[in-house]
Coordinates of C-alpha atoms in Angstrom, one line a residue:
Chain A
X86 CA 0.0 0.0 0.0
X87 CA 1.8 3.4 -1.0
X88 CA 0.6 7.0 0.6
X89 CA -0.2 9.8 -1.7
X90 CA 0.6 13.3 -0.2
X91 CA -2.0 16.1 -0.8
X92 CA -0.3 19.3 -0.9
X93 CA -1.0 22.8 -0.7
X94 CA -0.8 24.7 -3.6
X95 CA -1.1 28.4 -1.8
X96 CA -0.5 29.7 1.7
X97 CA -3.3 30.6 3.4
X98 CA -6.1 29.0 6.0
X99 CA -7.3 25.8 5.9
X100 CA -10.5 25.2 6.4
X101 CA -11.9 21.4 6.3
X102 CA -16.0 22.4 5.6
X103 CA -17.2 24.4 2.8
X104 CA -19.4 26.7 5.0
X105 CA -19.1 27.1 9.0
X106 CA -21.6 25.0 10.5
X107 CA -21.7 22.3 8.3
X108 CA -20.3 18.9 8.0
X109 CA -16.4 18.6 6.7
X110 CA -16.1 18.0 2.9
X111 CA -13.8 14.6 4.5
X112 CA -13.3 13.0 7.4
X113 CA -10.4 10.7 8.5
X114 CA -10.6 6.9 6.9
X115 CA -13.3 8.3 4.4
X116 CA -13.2 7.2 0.6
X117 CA -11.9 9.9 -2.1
X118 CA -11.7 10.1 -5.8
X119 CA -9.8 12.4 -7.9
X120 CA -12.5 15.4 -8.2
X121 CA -13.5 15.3 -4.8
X122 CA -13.1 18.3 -3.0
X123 CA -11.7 17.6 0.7
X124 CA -11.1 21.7 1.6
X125 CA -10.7 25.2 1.2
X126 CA -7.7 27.2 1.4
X127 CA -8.4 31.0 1.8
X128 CA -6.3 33.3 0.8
X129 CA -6.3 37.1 0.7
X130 CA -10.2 36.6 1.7
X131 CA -10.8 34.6 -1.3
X132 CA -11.6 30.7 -1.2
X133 CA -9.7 28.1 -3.3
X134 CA -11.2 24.9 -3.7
X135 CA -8.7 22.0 -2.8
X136 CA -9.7 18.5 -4.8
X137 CA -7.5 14.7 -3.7
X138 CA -6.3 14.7 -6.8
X139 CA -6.0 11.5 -6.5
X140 CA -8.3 8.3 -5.8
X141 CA -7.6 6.0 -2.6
X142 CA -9.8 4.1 0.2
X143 CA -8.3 6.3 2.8
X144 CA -7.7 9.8 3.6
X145 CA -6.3 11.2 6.9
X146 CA -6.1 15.0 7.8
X147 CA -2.5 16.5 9.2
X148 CA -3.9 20.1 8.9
X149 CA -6.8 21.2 11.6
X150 CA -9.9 23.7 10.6
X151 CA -8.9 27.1 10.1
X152 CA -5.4 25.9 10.3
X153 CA -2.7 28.4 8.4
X154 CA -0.6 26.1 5.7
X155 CA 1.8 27.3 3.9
X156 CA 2.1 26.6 0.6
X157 CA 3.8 23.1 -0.5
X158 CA 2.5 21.8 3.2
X159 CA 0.8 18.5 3.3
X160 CA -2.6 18.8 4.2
X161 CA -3.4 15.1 3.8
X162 CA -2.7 11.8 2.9
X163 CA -4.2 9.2 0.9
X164 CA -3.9 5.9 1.3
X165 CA -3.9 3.7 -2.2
Chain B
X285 CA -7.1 67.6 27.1
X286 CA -4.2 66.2 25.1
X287 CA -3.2 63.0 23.8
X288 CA -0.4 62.0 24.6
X289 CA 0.1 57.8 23.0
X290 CA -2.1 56.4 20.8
X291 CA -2.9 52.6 20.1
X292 CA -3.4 51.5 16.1
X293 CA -6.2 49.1 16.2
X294 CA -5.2 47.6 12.3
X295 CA -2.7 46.4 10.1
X296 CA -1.2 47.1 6.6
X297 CA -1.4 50.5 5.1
X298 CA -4.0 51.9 7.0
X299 CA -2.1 51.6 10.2
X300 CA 1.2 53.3 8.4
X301 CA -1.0 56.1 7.8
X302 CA -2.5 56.3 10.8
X303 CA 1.0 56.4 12.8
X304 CA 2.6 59.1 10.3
X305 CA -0.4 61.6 11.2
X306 CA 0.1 60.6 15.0
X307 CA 3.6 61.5 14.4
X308 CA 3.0 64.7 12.9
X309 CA 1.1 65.7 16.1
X310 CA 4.1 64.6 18.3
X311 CA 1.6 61.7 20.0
X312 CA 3.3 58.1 20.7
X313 CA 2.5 55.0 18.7
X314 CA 1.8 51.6 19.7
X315 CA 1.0 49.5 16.9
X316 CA -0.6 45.9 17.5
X317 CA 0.6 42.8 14.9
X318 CA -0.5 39.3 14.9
X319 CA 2.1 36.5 14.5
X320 CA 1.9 36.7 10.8
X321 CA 2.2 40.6 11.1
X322 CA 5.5 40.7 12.9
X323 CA 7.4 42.2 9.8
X324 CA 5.2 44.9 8.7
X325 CA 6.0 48.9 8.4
X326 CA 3.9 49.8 10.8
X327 CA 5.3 47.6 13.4
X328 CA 9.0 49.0 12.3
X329 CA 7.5 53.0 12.3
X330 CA 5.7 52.7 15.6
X331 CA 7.0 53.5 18.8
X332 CA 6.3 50.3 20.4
X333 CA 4.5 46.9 19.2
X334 CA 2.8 44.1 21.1
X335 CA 1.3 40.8 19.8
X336 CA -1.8 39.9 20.1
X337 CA -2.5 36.5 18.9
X338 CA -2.3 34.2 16.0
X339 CA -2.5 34.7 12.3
X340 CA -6.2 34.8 12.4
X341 CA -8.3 37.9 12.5
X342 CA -10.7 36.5 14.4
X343 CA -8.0 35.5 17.0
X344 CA -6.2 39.0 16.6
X345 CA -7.2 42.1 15.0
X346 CA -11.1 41.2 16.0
X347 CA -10.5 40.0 19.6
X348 CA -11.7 43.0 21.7
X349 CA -10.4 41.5 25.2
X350 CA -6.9 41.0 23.3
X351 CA -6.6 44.4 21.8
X352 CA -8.0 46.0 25.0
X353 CA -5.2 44.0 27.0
X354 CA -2.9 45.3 24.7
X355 CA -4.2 49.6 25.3
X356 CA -4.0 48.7 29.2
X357 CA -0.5 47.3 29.0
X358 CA 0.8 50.1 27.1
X359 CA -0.8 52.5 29.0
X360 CA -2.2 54.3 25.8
X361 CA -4.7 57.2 25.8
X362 CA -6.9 56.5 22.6
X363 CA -7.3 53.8 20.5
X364 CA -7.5 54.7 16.5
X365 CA -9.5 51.5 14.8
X366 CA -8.7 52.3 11.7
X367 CA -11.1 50.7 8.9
X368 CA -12.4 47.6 8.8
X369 CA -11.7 45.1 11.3
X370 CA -13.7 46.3 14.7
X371 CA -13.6 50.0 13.2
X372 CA -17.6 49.8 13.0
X373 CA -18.0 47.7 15.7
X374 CA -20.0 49.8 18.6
X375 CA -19.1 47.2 21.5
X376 CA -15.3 47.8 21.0
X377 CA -16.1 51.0 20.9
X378 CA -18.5 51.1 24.5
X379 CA -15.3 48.4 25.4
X380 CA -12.0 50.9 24.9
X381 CA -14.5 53.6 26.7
X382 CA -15.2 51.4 29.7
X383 CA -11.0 50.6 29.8
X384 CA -11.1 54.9 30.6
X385 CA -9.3 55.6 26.7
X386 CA -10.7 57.2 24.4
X387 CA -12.2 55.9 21.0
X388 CA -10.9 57.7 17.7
X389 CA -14.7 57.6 16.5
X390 CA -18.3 58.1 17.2
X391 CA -19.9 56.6 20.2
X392 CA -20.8 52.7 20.2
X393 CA -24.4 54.2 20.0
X394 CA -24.2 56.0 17.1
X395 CA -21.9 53.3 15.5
X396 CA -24.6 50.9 15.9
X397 CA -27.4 53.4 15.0
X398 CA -25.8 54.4 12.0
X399 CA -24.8 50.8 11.1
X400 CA -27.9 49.6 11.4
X401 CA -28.9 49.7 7.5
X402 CA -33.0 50.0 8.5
X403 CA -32.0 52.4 11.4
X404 CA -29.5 54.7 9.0
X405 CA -32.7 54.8 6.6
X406 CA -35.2 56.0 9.4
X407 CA -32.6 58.6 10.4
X408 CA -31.7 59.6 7.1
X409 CA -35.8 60.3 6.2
X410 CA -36.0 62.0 9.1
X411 CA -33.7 64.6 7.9
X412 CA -35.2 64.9 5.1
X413 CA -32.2 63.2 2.9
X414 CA -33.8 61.1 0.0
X415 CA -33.6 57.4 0.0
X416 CA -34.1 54.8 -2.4
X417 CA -37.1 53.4 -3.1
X418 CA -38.1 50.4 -1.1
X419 CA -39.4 49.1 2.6
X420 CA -40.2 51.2 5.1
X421 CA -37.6 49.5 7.7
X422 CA -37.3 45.9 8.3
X423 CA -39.8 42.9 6.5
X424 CA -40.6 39.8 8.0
X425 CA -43.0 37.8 5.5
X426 CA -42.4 37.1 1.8
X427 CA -46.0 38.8 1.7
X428 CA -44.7 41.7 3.2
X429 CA -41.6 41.8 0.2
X430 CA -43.8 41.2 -2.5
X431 CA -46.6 44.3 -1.2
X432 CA -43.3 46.6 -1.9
X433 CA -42.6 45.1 -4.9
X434 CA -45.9 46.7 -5.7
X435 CA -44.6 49.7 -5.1
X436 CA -41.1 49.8 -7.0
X437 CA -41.4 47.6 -9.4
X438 CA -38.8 45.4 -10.3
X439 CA -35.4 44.5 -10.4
X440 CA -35.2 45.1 -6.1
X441 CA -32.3 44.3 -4.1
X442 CA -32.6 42.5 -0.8
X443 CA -30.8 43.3 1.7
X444 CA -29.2 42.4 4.9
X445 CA -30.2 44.9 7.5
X446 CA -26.8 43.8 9.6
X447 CA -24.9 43.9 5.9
X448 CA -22.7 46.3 4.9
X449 CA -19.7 47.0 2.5
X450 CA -21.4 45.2 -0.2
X451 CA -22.2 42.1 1.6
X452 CA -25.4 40.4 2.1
X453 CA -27.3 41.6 -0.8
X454 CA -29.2 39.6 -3.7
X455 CA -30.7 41.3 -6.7
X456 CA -34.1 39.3 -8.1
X457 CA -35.9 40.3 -11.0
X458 CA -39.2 39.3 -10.8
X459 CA -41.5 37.5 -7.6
X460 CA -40.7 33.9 -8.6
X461 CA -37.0 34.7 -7.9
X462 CA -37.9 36.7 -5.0
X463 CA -39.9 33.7 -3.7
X464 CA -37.1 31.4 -4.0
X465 CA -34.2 33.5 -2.2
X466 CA -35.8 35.5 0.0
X467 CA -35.7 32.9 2.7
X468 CA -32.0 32.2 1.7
X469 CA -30.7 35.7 1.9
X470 CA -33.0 35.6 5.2
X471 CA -31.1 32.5 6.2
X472 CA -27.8 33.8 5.1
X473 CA -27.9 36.9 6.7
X474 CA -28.3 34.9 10.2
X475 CA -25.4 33.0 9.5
X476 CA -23.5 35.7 8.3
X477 CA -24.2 38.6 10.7
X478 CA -26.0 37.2 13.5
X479 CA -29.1 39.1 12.2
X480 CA -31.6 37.8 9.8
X481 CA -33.3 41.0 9.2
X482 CA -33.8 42.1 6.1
X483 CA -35.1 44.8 4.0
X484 CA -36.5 45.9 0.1
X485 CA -34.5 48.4 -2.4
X486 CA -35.4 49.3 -5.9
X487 CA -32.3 48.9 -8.1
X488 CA -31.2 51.9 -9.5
X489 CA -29.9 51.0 -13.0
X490 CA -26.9 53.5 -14.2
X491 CA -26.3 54.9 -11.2
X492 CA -22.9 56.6 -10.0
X493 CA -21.6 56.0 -6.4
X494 CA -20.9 59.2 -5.0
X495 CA -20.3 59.2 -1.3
X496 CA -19.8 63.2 1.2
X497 CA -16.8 62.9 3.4
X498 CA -18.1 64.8 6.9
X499 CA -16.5 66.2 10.0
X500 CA -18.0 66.0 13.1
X501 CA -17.2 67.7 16.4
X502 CA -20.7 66.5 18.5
X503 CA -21.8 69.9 17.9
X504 CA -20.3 71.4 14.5
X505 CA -20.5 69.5 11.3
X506 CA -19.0 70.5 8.0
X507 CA -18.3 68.3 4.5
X508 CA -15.2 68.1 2.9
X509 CA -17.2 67.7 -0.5
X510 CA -17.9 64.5 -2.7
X511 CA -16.1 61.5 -3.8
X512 CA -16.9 59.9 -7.0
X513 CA -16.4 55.7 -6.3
X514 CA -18.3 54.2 -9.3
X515 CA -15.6 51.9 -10.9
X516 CA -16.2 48.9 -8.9
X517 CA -15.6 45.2 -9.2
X518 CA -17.7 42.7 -7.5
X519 CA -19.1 45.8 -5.0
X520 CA -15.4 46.5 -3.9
X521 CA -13.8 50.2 -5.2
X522 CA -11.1 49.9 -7.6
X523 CA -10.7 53.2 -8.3
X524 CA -11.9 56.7 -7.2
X525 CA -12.0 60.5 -7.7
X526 CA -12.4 64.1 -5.8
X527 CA -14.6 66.0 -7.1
X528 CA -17.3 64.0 -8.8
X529 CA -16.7 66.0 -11.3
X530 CA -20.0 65.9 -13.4
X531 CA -22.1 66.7 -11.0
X532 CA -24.1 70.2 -11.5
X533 CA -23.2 72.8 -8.9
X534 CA -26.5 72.7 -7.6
X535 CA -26.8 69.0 -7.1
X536 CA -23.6 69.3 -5.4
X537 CA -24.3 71.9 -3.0
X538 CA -27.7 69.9 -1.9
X539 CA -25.8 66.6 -1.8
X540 CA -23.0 67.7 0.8
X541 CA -26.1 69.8 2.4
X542 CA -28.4 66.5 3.1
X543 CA -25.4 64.6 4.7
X544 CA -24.3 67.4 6.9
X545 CA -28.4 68.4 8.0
X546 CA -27.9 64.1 8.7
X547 CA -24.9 64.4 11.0
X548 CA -25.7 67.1 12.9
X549 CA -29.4 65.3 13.4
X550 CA -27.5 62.6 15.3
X551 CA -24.9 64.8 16.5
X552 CA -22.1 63.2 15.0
X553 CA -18.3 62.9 16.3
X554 CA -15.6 61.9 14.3
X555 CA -15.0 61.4 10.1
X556 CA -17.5 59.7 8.7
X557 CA -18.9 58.8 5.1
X558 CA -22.3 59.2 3.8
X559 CA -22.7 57.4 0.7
X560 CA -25.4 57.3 -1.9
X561 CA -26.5 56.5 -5.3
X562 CA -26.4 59.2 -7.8
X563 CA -28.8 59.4 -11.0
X564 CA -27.2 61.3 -13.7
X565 CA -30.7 61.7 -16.2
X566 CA -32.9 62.2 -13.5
X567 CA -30.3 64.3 -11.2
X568 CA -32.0 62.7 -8.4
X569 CA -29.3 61.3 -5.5
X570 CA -30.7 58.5 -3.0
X571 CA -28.9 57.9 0.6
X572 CA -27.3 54.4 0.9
X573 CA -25.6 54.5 4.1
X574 CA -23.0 55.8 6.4
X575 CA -19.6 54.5 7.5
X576 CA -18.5 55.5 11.0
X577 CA -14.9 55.2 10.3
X578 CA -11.8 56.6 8.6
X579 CA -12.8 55.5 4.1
X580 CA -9.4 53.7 2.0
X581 CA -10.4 56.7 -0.5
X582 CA -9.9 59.4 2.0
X583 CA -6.9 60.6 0.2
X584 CA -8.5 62.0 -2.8
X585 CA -10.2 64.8 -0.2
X586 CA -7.6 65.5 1.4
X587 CA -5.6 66.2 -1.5
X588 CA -8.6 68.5 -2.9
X589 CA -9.3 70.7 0.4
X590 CA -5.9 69.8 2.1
X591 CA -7.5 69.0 5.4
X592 CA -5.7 66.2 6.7
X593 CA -8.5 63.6 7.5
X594 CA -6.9 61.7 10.1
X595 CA -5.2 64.5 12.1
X596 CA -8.6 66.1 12.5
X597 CA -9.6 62.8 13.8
X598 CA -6.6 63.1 16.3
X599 CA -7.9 66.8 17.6
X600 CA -11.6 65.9 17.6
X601 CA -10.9 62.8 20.0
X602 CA -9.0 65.0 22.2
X603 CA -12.2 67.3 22.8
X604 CA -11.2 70.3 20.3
X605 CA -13.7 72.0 18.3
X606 CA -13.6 71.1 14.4
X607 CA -10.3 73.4 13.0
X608 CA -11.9 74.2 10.2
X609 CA -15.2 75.9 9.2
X610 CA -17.4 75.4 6.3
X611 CA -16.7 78.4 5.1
X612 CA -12.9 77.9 5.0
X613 CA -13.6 74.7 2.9
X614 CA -13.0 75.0 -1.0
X615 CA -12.1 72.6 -3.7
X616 CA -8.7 73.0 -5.8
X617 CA -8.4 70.8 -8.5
X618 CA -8.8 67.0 -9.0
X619 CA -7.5 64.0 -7.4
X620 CA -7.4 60.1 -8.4
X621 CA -7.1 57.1 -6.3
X622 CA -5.9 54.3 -7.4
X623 CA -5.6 51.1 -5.3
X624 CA -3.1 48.5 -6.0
X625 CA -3.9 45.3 -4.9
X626 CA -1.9 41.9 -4.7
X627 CA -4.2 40.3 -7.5
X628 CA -3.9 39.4 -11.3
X629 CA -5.8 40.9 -13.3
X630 CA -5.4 39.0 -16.3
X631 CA -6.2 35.6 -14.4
X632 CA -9.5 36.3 -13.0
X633 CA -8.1 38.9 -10.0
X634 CA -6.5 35.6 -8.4
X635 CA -5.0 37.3 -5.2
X636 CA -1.1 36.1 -4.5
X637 CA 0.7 36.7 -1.5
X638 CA 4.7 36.8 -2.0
X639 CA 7.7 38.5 -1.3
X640 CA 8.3 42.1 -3.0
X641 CA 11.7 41.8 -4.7
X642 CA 11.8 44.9 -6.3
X643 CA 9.4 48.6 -5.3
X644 CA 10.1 52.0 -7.3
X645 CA 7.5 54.2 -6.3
X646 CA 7.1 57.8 -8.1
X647 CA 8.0 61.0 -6.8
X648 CA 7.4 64.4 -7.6
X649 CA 4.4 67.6 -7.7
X650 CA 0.7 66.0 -6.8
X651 CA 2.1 62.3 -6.5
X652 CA 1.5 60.1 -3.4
X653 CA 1.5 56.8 -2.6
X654 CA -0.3 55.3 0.8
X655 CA 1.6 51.6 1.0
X656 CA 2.9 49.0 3.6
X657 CA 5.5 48.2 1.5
X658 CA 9.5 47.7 1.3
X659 CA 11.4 45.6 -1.0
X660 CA 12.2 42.2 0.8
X661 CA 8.9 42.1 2.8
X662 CA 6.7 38.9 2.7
X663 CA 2.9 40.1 2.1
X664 CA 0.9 37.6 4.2
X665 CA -1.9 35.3 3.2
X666 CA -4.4 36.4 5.8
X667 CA -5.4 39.1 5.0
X668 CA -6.9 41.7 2.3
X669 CA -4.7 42.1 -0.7
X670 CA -4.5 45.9 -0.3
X671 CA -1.0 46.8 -1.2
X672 CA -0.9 50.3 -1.3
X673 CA -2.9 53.5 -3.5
X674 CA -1.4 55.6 -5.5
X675 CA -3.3 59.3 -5.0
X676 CA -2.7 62.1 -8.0
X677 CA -3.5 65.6 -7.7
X678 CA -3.7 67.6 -11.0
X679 CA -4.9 71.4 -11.7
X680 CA -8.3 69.4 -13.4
X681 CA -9.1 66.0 -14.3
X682 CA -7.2 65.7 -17.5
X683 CA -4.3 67.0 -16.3
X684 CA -4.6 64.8 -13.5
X685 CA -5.2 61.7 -15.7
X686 CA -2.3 62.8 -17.6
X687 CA 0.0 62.8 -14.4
X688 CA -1.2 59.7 -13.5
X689 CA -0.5 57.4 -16.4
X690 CA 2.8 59.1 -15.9
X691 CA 3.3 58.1 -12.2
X692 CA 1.3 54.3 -13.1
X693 CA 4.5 53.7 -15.8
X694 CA 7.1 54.4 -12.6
X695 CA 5.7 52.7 -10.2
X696 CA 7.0 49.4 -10.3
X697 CA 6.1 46.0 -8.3
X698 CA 7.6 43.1 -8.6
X699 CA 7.6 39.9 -7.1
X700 CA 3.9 39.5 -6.6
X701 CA 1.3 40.4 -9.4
X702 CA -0.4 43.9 -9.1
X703 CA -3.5 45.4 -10.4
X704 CA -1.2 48.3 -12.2
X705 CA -2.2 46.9 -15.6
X706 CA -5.5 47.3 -15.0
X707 CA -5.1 51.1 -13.6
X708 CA -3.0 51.6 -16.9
X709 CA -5.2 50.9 -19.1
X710 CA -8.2 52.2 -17.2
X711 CA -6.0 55.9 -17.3
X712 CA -6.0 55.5 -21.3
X713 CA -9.1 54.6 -21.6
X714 CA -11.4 57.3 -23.6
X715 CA -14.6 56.3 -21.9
X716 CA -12.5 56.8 -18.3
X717 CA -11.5 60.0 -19.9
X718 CA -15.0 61.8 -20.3
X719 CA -16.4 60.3 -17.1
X720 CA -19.5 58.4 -18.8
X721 CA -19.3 55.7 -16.0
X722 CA -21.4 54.1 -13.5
X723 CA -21.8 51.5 -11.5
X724 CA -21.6 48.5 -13.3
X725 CA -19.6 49.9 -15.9
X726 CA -16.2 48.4 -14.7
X727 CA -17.2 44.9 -14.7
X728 CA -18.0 45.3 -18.4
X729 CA -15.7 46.9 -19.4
X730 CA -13.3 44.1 -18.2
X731 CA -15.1 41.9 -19.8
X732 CA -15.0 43.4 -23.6
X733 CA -12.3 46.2 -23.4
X734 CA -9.8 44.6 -20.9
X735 CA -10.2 41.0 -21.9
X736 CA -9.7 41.7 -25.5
X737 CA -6.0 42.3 -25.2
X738 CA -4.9 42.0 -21.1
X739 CA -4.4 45.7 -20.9
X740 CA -1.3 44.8 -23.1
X741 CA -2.2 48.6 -25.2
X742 CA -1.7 50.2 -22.1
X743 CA 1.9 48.3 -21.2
X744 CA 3.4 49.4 -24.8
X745 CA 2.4 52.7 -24.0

């Protein structure tokens, strides 16, 4: 089993739900495909949506909610 | 009284400018910065600095008990909020009071009166200042909404009564569109300002932004005459202009008249802002609302009447009458603003934070440029992506236009992308250059002017 690395592609804050008071886009040991959007980096008050990128049965979370990344950081990984 | 130490509620170029003018009146500075903030100009030109928290806003620049903490520690006598952040927020206000400093604005009442879009309006009607067609206050039911829809026909705007600064508002064209989101915007205004209150107005189509800039001593008020903000991008100014230079004198004169009569009705203390909506074929203006704070786009007044905005706000806070009388108040010339923001426009205004590796900024006669800026500083991700504005006075507006594509091909950026191609182009424009603009004429213009060749006329130039 190999780990893919989802990494940011901005600095910014991480935020793990696409709105505030609603369920996380992901949580850890979830599913993902390639399109799926798993967060939102904001920077400079706009939002950037952040997609796995890649498919895998797995995906764990290093980065917390409104977490600042910088840019290159790994937000996740993804088992395969 | 006199003050002697000031604490500077914000960040970025706002606070720079706020230090330089406590400067200038020999008062101390202590500048606040967040963890992300700890390299900024302001921190460097203030007196002193203290921390206040993480990156965050929420966690910094908008935590009250932190920047409180932060007066009380440095033993300051006012607190100067700036714009933005907790600048029209009327519990920091009542909560730098209570801490026995002094608030460089209005009262927390009249902060919340005044902010209080439905409030605003009632006070606004009540002294006699026109306002656009639509509720009379706040509307509960869809029934309600559609009744006033009788009224002013259609397209309306909805608003959120707790908005502000172009947020919270949803244009519908017709009542099966108002059906469907006025319980959304309704919804969305709870979630977004705590307040789901909302309330009708009739779009004005073709209208031009032109906003008073007042002075208020809590007994005297005078105006320091228009501004003219119309060239906007997704509600946010891009560029403005002192005078609004089209306007007939008589228009003018009962314009700055109606937000001065609405000042004094409230007896207002401070700099403030009363915008409205301006229709050039009817010559009818219409009140939108008022901002209790210091305006980005202050500079274009003060290079008009030279009053300098934010030492008056200094000597009102300390208890002095206003320094200058109406009378004593006359426009010279014409000044632009334009702001420069961290954002490309050629890729869809996609804001990049980055290290500046290289900053010429232009000198001479009627040139000025407001910035947080120095070559080697790291612009942050957290925040706006307000870089600096470049202000140009000229002896009228062409010559001012003509000084400014000057100034816009020396001032040089580099490291992160700017929005100097846009302003370029926008200062060699022939529509720009007989005024016929309104609101919504920016975003169309980007659209088939702009787009067509990336501004890349305007870089050959």
């Amino acid at each position: 089993m190999s780990k893919h690395e989802i990494r940011s592609p901005l600095p910014g804050t991480f935020y793990r739900s696409p709105a505030p008071d609603v369920p996380p886009f992901k949580t850890d040991g979830d599913a993902v495909s390639s399109s799926d959007a798993i967060g939102l980096i904001e920077v400079m008050k706009t939002f950037q949506e952040i997609q796995a990128g890649v498919a895998g049965g797995s995906i764990r979370f290093l980065v917390d909610n409104e977490e600042p990344v910088m840019a290159g950081q790994v937000i996740a990984e993804v088992e395969q | 009284m006199k003050l002697r130490s000031v604490l500077v509620a914000n960040r970025g170029e706002i606070a720079v400018r706020i230090i330089r003018a406590a400067k200038a009146l020999g008062i101390r500075t202590v500048q606040v910065y967040s963890a992300a903030d700890a390299d900024m100009l302001a921190v460097k030109l203030a007196d002193e600095a203290i921390e206040i928290g993480p990156p965050a806003p929420k966690k910094s620049y908008l935590n009250i008990e932190a920047v409180i903490a932060a007066a009380k520690r440095a033993d300051v006598d006012a607190v100067h909020p700036g714009y933005g952040f907790l600048s029209e927020n009327g519990d920091f206000a009542d909560a730098v009071v209570a801490a026995g400093l002094i608030f460089i604005g209005p009262s927390g009442d009249a902060i919340r009166l005044l902010g209080d879009k439905v409030a605003a309006r009632a006070v606004a009607e009540k002294a006699g200042v026109p306002t656009v067609p639509g509720s009379d206050g706040r509307i509960s039911s869809l029934t309600e909404a559609l009744a006033v829809t009788e009224r002013t026909g259609f397209p309306v705007m909805i608003k959120a009564a707790a908005g502000g600064g172009g947020r919270g508002i949803r244009i519908v064209n017709d009542p099966a569109e108002l059906e469907t989101q006025f319980p959304q915007a309704s919804a969305e205004a709870l979630a977004s300002f705590g307040d789901g209150g909302l309330y009708l107005e009739k779009v004005i189509t073709r209208a031009r932004h032109v906003e008073v800039q007042i002075l208020g001593d809590g007994t005297d008020v005078v105006h320091c005459y228009e501004r003219e903000c119309s060239l906007q991008r997704r509600r946010q100014k891009v560029w403005e202009e002192a005078p609004s230079f089209l306007l007939p004198s008589d228009v003018r004169k009962k314009l700055c008249d109606s937000a001065v009569a609405l000042a004094r009705s409230v007896g207002y203390r401070g700099a403030g802002t009363v915008e409205y909506l301006y229709d050039d074929e009817t010559r009818e203006f219409y009140f939108i609302e008022v901002n209790t704070r210091i305006q980005v786009e202050h500079p274009v007044t003060e290079m008009i009447t030279g009053i300098d905005l934010v030492e008056e706000m200094f000597r009102i806070a300390a208890g002095a009458p206003l320094s200058v009388r109406q009378a004593d108040i006359a426009v010279k010339g014409h000044a632009i603003e334009c702001r420069i923001n961290a954002e490309d426009p050629r890729r869809g205004f996609m804001p990049a934070p980055g290290k500046i590796e290289r900053l010429d900024v232009p000198e001479g006669e009627g040139i000025r440029f407001d910035t947080m800026l120095y070559e080697g500083y790291v612009i942050p991700p957290f925040y706006d992506s307000l870089l600096g504005k470049l202000i140009v006075w000229g002896e009228d507006r062409s010559a001012c236009l003509a000084r400014l594509s000057q100034a816009l091909a020396e001032l040089k950026i580099e490291g992160v992308p700017t929005t100097i191609p846009l302003h370029r182009a926008l200062a060699a424009d022939a529509q720009i250059a007989t005024g016929a603009f309104h609101t919504r004429f920016l975003e169309t213009w980007l659209e088939t002017e702009f787009a067509a060749d990336g501004g890349r006329a305007a870089e050959v130039a």
